[in-house]
Short mmCIF file of C-alpha atoms and ligand atoms in Angstrom, two decimals:
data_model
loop_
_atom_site.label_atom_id
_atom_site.label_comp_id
_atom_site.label_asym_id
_atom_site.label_seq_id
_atom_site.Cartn_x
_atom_site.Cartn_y
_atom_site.Cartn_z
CA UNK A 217 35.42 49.51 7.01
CA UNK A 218 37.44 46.38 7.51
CA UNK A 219 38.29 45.39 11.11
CA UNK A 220 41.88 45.67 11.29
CA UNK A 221 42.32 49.31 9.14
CA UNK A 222 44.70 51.49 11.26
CA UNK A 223 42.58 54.54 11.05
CA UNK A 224 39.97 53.18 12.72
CA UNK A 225 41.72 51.63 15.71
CA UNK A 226 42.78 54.99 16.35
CA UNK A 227 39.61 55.92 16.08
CA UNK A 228 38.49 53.32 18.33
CA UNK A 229 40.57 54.67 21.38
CA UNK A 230 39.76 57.92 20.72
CA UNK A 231 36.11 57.16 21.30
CA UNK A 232 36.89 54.50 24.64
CA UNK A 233 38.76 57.66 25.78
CA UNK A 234 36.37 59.70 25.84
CA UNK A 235 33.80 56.63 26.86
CA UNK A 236 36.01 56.49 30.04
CA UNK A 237 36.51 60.28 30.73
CA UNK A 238 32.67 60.60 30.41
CA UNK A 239 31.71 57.93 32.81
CA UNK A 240 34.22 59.16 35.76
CA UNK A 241 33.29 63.21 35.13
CA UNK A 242 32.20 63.91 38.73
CA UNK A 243 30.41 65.96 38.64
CA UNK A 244 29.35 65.81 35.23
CA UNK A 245 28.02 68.98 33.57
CA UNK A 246 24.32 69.02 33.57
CA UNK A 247 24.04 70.75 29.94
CA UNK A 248 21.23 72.09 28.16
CA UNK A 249 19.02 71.35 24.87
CA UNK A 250 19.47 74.00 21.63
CA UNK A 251 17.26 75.02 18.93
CA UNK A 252 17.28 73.28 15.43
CA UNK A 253 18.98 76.34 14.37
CA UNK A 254 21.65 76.36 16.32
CA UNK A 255 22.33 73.12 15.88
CA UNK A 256 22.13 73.04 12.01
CA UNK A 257 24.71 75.75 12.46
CA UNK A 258 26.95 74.02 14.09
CA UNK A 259 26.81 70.80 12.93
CA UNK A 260 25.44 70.76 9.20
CA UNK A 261 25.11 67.95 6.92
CA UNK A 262 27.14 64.69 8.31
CA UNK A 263 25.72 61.86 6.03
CA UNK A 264 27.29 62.47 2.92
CA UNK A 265 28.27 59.98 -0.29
CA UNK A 266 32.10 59.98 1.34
CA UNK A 267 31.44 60.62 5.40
CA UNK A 268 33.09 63.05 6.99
CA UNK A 269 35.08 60.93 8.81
CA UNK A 270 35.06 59.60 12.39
CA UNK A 271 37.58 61.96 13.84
CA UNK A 272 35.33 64.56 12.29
CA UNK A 273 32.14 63.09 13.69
CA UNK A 274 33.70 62.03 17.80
CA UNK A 275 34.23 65.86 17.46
CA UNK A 276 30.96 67.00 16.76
CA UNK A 277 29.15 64.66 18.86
CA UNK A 278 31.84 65.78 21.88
CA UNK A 279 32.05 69.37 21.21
CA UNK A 280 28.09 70.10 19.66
CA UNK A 281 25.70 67.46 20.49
CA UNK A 282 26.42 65.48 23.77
CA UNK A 283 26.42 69.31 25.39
CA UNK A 284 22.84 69.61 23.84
CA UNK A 285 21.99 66.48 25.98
CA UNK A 286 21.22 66.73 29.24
CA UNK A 287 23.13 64.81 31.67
CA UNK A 288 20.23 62.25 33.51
CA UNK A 289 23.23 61.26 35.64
CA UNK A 290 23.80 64.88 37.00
CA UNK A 291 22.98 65.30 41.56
CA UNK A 292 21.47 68.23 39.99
CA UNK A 293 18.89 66.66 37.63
CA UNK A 294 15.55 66.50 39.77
CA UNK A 295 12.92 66.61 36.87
CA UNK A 296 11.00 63.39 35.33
CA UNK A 297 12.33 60.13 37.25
CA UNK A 298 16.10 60.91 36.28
CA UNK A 299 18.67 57.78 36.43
CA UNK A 300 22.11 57.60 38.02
CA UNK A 301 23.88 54.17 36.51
CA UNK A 302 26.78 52.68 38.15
CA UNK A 303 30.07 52.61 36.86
CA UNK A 304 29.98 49.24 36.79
CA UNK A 305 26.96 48.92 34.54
CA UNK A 306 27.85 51.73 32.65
CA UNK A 307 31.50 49.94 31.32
CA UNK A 308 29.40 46.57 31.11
CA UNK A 309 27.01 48.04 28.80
CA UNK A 310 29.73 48.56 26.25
CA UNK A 311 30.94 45.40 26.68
CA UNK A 312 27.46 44.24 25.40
CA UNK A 313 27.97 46.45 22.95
CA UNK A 314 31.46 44.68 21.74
CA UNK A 315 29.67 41.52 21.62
CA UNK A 316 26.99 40.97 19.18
CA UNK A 317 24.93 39.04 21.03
CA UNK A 318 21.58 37.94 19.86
CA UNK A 319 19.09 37.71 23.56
CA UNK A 320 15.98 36.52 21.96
CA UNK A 321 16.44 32.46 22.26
CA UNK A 322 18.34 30.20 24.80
CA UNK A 323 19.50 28.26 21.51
CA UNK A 324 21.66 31.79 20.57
CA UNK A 325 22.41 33.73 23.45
CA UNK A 326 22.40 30.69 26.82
CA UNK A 327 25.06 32.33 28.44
CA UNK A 328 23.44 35.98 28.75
CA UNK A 329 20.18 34.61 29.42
CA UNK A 330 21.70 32.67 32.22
CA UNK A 331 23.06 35.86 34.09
CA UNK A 332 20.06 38.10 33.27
CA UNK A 333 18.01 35.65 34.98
CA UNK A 334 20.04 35.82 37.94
CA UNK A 335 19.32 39.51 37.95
CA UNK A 336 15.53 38.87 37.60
CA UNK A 337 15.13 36.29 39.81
CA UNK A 338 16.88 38.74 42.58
CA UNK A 339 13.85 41.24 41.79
CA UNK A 340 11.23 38.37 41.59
CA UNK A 341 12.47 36.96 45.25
CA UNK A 342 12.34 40.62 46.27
CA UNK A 343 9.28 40.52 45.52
CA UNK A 344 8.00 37.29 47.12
CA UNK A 345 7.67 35.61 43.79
CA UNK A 346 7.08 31.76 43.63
CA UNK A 347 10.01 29.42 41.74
CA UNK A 348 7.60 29.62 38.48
CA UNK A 349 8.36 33.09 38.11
CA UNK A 350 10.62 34.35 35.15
CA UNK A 351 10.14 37.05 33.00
CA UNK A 352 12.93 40.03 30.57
CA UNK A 353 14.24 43.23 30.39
CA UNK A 354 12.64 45.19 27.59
CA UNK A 355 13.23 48.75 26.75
CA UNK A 356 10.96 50.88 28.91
CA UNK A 357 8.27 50.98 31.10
CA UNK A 358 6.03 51.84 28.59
CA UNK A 359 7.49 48.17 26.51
CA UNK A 360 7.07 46.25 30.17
CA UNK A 361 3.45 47.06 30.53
CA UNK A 362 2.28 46.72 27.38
CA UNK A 363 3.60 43.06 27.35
CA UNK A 364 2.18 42.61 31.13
CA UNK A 365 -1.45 43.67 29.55
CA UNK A 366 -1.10 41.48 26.49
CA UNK A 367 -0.32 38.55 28.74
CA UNK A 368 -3.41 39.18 30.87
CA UNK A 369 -5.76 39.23 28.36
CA UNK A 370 -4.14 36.22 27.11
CA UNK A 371 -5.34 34.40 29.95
CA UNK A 372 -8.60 36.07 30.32
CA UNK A 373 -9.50 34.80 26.63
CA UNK A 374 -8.16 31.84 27.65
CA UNK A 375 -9.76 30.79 30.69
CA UNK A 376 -13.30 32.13 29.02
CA UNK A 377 -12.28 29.65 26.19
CA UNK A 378 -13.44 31.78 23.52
CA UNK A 379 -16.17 33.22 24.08
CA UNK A 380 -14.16 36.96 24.72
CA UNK A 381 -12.52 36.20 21.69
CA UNK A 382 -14.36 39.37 20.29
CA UNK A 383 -15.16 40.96 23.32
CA UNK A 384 -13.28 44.46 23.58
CA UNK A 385 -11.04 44.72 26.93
CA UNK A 386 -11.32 46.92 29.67
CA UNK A 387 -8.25 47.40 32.53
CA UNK A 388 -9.28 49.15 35.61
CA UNK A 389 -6.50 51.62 37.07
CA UNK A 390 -7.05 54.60 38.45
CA UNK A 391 -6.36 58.52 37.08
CA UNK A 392 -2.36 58.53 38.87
CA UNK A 393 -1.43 55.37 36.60
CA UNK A 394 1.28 55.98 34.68
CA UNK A 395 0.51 57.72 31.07
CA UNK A 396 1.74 54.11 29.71
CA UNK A 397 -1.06 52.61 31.13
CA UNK A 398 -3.57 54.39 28.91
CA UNK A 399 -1.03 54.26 26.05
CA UNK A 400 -0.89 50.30 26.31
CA UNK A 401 -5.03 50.59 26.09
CA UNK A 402 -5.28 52.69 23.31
CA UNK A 403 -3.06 50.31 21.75
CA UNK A 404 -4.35 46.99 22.66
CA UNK A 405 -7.98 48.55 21.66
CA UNK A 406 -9.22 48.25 25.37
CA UNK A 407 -11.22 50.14 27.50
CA UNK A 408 -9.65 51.86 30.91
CA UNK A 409 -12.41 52.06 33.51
CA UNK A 410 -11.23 54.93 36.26
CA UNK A 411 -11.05 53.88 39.98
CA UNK A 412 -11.09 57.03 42.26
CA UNK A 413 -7.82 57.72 44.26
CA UNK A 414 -8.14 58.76 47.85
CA UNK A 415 -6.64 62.58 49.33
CA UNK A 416 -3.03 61.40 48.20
CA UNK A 417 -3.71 59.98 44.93
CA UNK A 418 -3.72 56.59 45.63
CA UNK A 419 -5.59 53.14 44.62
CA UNK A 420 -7.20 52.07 47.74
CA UNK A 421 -9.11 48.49 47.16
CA UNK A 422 -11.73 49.58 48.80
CA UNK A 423 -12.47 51.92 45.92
CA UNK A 424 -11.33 48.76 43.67
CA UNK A 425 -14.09 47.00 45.32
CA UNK A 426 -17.06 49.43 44.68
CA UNK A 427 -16.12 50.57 41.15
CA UNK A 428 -16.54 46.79 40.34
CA UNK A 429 -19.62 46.43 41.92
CA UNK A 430 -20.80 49.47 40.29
CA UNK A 431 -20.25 47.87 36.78
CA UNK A 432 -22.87 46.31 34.60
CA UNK A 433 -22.38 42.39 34.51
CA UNK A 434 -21.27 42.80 30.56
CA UNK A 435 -18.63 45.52 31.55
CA UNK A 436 -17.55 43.66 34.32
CA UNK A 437 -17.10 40.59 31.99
CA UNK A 438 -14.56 42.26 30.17
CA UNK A 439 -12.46 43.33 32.54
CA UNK A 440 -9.00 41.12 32.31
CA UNK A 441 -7.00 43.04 34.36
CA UNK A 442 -6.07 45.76 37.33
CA UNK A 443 -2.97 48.33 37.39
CA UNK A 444 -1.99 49.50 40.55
CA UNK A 445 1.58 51.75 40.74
CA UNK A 446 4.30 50.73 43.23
CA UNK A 447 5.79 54.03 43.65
CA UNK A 448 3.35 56.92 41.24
CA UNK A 449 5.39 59.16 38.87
CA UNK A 450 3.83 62.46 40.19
CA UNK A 451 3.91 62.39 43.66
CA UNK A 452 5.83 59.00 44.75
CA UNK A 453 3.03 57.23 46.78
CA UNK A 454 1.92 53.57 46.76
CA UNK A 455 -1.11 52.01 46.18
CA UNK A 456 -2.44 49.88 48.55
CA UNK A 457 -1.57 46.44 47.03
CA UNK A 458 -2.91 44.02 49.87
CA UNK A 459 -6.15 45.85 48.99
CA UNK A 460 -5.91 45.66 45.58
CA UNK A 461 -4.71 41.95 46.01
CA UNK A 462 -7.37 40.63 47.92
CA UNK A 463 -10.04 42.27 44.75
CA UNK A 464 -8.03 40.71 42.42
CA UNK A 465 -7.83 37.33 43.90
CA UNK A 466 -11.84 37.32 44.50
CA UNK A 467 -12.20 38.48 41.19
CA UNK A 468 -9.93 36.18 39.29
CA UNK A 469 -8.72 39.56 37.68
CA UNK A 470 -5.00 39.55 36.69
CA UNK A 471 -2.95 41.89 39.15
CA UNK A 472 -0.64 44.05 37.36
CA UNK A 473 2.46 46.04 39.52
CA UNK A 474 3.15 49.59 37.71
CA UNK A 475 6.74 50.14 39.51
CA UNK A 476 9.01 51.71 36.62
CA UNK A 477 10.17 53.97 39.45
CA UNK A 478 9.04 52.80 42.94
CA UNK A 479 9.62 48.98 42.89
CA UNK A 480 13.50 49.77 43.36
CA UNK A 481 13.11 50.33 46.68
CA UNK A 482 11.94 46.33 47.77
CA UNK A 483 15.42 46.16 48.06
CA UNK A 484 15.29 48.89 51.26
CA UNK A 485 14.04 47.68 54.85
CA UNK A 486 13.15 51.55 55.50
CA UNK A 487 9.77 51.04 52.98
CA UNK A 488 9.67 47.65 52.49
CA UNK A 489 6.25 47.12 54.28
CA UNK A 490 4.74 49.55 51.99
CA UNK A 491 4.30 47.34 49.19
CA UNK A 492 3.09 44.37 51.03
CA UNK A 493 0.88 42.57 48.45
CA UNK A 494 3.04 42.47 45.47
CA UNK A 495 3.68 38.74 46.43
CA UNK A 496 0.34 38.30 45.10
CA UNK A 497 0.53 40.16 42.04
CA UNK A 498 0.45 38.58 38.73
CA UNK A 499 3.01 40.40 37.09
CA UNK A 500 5.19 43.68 38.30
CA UNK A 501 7.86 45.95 36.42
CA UNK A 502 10.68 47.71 37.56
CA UNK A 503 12.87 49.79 35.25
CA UNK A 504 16.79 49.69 36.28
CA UNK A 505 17.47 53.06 34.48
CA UNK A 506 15.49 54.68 36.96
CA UNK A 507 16.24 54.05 40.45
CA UNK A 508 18.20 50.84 39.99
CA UNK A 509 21.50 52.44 39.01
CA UNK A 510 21.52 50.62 35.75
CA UNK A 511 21.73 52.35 31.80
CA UNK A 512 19.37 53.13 30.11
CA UNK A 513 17.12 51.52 28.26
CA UNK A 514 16.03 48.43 31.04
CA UNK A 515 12.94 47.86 32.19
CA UNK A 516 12.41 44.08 34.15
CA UNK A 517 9.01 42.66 33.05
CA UNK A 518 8.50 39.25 35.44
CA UNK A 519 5.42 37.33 35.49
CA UNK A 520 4.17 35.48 38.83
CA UNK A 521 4.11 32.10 36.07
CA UNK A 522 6.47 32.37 33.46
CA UNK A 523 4.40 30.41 31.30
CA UNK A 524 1.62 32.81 31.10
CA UNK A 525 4.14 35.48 29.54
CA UNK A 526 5.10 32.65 27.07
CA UNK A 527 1.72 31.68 25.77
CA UNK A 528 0.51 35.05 25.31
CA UNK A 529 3.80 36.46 23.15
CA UNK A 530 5.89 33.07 21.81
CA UNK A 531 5.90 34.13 17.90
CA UNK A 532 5.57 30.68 15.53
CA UNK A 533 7.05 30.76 12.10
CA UNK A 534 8.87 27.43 10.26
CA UNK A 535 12.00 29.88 10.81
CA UNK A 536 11.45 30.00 14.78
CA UNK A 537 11.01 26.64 15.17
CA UNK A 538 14.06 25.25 15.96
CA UNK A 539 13.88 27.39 19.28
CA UNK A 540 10.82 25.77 20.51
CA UNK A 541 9.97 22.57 22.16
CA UNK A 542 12.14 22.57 25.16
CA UNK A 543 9.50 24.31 27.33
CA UNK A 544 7.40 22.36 29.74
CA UNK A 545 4.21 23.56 30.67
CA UNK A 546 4.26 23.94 34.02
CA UNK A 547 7.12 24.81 36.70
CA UNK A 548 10.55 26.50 36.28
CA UNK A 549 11.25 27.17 33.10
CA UNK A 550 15.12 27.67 33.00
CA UNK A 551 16.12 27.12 29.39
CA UNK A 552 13.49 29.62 28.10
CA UNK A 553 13.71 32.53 25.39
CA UNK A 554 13.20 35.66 26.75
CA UNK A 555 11.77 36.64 23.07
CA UNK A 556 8.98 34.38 24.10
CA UNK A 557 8.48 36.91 27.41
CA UNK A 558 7.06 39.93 25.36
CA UNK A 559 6.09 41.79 22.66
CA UNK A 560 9.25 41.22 20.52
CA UNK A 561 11.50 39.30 18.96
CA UNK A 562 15.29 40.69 18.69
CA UNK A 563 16.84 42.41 21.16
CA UNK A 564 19.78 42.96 23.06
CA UNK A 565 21.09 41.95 26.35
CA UNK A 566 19.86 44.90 28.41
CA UNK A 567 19.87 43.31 31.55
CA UNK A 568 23.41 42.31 31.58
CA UNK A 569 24.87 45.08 32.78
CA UNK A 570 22.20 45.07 35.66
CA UNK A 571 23.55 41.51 36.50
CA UNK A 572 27.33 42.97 36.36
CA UNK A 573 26.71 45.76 38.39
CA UNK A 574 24.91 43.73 41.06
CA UNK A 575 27.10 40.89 40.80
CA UNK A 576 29.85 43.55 41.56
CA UNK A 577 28.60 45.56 44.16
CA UNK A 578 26.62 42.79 45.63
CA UNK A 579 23.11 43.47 46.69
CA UNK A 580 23.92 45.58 49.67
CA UNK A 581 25.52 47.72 47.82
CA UNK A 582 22.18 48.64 46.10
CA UNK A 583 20.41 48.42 49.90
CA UNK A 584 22.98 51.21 51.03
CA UNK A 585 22.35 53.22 47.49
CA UNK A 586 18.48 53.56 47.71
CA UNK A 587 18.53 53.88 51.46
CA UNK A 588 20.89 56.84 51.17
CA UNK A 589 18.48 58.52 48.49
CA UNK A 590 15.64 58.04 50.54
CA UNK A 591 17.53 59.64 53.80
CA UNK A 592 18.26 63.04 51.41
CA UNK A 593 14.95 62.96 50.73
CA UNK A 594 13.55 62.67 54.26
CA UNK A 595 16.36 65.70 55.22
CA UNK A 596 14.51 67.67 51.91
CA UNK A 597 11.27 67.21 53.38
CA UNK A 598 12.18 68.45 56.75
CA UNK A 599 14.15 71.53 55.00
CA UNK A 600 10.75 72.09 52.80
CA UNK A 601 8.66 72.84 56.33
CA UNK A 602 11.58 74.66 57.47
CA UNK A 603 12.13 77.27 55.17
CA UNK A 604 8.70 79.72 55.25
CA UNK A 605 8.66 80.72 51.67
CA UNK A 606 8.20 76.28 50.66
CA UNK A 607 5.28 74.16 51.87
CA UNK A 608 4.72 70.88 51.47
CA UNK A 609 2.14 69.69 49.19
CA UNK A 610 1.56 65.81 50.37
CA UNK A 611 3.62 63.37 51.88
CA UNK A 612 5.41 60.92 49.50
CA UNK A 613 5.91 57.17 50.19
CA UNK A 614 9.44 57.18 48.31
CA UNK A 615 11.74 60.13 46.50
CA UNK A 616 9.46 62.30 44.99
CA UNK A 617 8.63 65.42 46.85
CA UNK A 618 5.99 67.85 45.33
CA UNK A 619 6.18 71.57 47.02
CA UNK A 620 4.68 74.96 46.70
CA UNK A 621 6.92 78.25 46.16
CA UNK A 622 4.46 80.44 47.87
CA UNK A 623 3.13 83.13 46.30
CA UNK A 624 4.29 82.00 42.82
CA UNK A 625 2.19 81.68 39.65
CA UNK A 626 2.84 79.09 37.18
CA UNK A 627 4.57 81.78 34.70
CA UNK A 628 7.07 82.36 37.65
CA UNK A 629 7.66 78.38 38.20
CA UNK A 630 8.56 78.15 34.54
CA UNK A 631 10.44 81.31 34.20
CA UNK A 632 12.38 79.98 37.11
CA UNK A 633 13.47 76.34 36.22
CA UNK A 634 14.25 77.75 32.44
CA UNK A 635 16.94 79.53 34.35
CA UNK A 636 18.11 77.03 36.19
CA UNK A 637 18.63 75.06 33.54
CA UNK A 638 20.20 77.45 31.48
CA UNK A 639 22.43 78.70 34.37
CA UNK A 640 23.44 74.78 34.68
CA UNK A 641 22.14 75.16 38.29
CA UNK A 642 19.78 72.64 38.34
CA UNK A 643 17.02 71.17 36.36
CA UNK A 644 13.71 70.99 38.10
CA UNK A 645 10.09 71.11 36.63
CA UNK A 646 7.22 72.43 37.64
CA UNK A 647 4.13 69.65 37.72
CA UNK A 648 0.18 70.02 38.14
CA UNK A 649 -1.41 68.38 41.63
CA UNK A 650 -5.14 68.74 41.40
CA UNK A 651 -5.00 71.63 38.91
CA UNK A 652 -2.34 74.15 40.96
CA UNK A 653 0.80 74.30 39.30
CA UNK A 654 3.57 72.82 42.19
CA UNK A 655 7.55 72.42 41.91
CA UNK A 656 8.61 68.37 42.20
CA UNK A 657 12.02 66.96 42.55
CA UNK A 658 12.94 63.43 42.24
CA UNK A 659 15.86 62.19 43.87
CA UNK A 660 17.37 58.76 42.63
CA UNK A 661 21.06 59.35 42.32
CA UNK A 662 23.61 58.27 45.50
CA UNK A 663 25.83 61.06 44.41
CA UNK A 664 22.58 63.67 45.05
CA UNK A 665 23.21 65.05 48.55
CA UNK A 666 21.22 67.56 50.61
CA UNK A 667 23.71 70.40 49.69
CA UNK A 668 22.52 69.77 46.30
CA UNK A 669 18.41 69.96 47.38
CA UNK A 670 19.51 73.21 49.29
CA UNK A 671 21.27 75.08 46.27
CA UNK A 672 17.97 74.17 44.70
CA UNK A 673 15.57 75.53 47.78
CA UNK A 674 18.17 78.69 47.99
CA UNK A 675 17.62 79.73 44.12
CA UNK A 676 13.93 79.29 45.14
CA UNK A 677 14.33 82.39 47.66
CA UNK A 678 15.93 84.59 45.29
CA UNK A 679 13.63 87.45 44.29
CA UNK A 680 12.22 86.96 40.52
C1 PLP B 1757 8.58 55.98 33.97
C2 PLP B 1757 7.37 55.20 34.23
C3 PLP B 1757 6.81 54.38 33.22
C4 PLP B 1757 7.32 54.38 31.81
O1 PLP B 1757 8.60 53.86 31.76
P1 PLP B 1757 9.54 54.13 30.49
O2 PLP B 1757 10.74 53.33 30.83
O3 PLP B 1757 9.78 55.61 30.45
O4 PLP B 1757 8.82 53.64 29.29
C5 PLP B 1757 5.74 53.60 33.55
N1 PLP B 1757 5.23 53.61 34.80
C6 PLP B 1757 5.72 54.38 35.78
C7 PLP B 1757 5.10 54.34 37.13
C8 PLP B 1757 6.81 55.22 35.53
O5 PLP B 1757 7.28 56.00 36.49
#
């Protein structure tokens, strides 16, 4: 184990190798999960009293278990919200890697901080965000509203001065919110009052407005905060924010921005005007590992005021004080500790390779990537109403595009994508809209062109 033992520099190019060959595969095989069995038969026991050595265990991971992985990265992969990082980011992240950097405090990491806030502050003036904005990249989606939520009932307690010290929570979002959304609730011990979506599953503010008015005064006293989704997982639409906005603001309810996936595109002129209204929002998210070309696991978590993320999750202990005291209460805060900006304390400087990658490509570069996904997907659509044995179920906003097969029941869907997975054709999943089972692709990846979406619709008219 000591740094400068020959056997392990071998080892160590052995592994950049295959680091390097991995990130330029094009294409790279999509792959395919495997049972616990035969798994444990392949692989067996590795953590034993000597190890089995790191030759032995590149081997297994390159020969048995990255195949039983599949590859996010592959044109091919349609299913979830997949992820297509850069090469850029992807090298970048292992430079992170190679350099033990602490990104909680300013005091310990300044220098990443620094450059990850240029990367946020791109997003937050994407956005429309005021110079007080500031926020960090946590893990996930999931991580980055959670922390939005905390922060919002932070100020809700706050600006009631105590008396909903007690007073159990209660977000309103509506039924096509992220699964996160209810997660963060059932964690935070709040309440989630439903607002009804409109034909295409999405928040209007009109419905915003009544569902408020339909409250009791006590329930609508403990409302802190409103979710709407900037791009929805299922079906890619957008809430209307301006609507939800101008609620909000009458309200003095805390706007939260749900856009893991669809926030990505404020960077392309095509769909910009659909999320008019974030400017007003009181915090957004926007994961890079989905539709931002960046590793995974990112997720950018900025706050309209930078100092409401700060009082809500700065941790005080005689240990952590040292890092305090530099913060002002008001205005920019430049020197600040992203540990301070959610629920956590260590972590690592995720957004760093975001901020290489853009500072590489330059943001055009990103422009030109999401505008080319968004042109396959406008060709898909057109090839769905095309082809007579597809149909469209509803018009996205952004990637996602949610079709029939007809005539197909949901055993047929499923026996379907298990073979194209297992034929390394493709992997697409079937999804539910409004009970009826329905086929949904999601197209995030540059490299994903309409050849690719065809093979797909052609496997779909190949008798069962
Ligand atoms: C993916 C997604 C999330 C969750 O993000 P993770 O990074 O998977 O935790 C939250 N909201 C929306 C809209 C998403 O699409």
């Amino acid at each position: 184990m000591h740094r400068h033992d020959p056997s392990i520099a071998r080892l160590a190019d052995h592994a950049l190798d295959y680091a390097l060959e991995r990130v330029r595969m094009d294409p790279v095989p999509l792959d395919a999960p495997k049972s616990y069995e035969e798994l444990h038969a392949a692989v067996g026991e590795t953590i034993t009293p000597d190890g089995i050595g790191g030759d032995k265990a590149l081997q297994l991971f390159v020969d048995v278990l990255a195949p039983a992985c599949i590859s996010v990265d592959h044109p091919r992969f349609f299913a979830f919200i997949p992820g297509a990082p850069t090469e850029a980011s992807v090298i970048f992240d292992m430079v992170v890697s190679a350099s033990s950097i602490y990104t909680g405090s300013w005091l310990e990491a300044s220098g990443a901080v620094y450059a990850e806030n240029q990367a946020l502050r791109w997003l937050a003036d994407l956005a429309g965000f005021p110079e007080s904005a500031g926020g960090v990249f946590v893990s996930g989606g999931t991580s980055g509203n959670l922390s939005g939520l905390i922060a919002a009932r932070h100020r809700w307690r706050t600006r009631t001065e105590g008396r909903h010290d007690r007073t159990r929570g209660a977000i309103l979002a509506s039924r096509s919110a992220h699964s996160s959304v209810v997660q963060a609730a059932r964690a935070m011990d709040a309440d989630v009052f439903d607002v009804p979506v409109d034909e295409r599953g999405r928040l209007l503010g009109s419905a915003l407005r009544s569902t408020i008015d339909a409250l009791s005064q006590d329930d609508r006293d403990r409302v802190f905060a409103v979710v709407a989704t900037g791009g929805t997982t299922n079906v890619g639409v957008i809430d209307d924010l301006r609507g939800v906005a101008d609620v909000c603001e009458r309200e003095g309810i805390w706007f939260h921005v749900d856009g893991a996936y669809g926030l990505a595109a404020l960077c392309a002129p095509s769909v910009r005007e659909l999320f008019v209204g974030i400017e007003r929002a009181d915090s957004f998210i926007v994961d890079p590992h989905k539709w931002l070309f960046g590793p995974f696991d990112c997720c950018a978590l900025v706050y309209r005021n930078v100092h409401d993320g700060r009082r809500a999750h700065t941790q005080h202990a005689e240990y952590l004080d040292v890092l305090h005291g530099g913060e002002s209460e008001s205005g920019p805060w430049l020197e600040m500790n992203p540990a301070d900006m959610a629920h956590h304390l260590s972590r690592r400087a995720r957004g760093l390779p975001v901020w290489f990658s853009l500072a590489t490509h330059g943001t055009r570069a990103y422009t030109d990537a999401m505008e080319m996904t968004l042109d396959v997907t406008r060709q898909a659509v057109d090839e769905v109403r095309r082809r007579p044995d597809l149909e469209l179920v509803l018009e996205s906003d952004l990637t996602v595009i949610v079709f029939r097969r007809l005539g197909w029941s949901s055993e047929q869907y499923a026996a379907w994508s298990d073979h194209e997975l297992a034929t390394g054709h493709s992997f697409v999943v079937p999804t539910t809209w409004r009970g009826e089972t329905v086929l949904r692709l999601c197209i995030v990846n540059p490299r994903t062109t309409i050849d690719d979406v065809r093979a797909v619709f052609d496997a779909l008219e190949q008798p069962t």
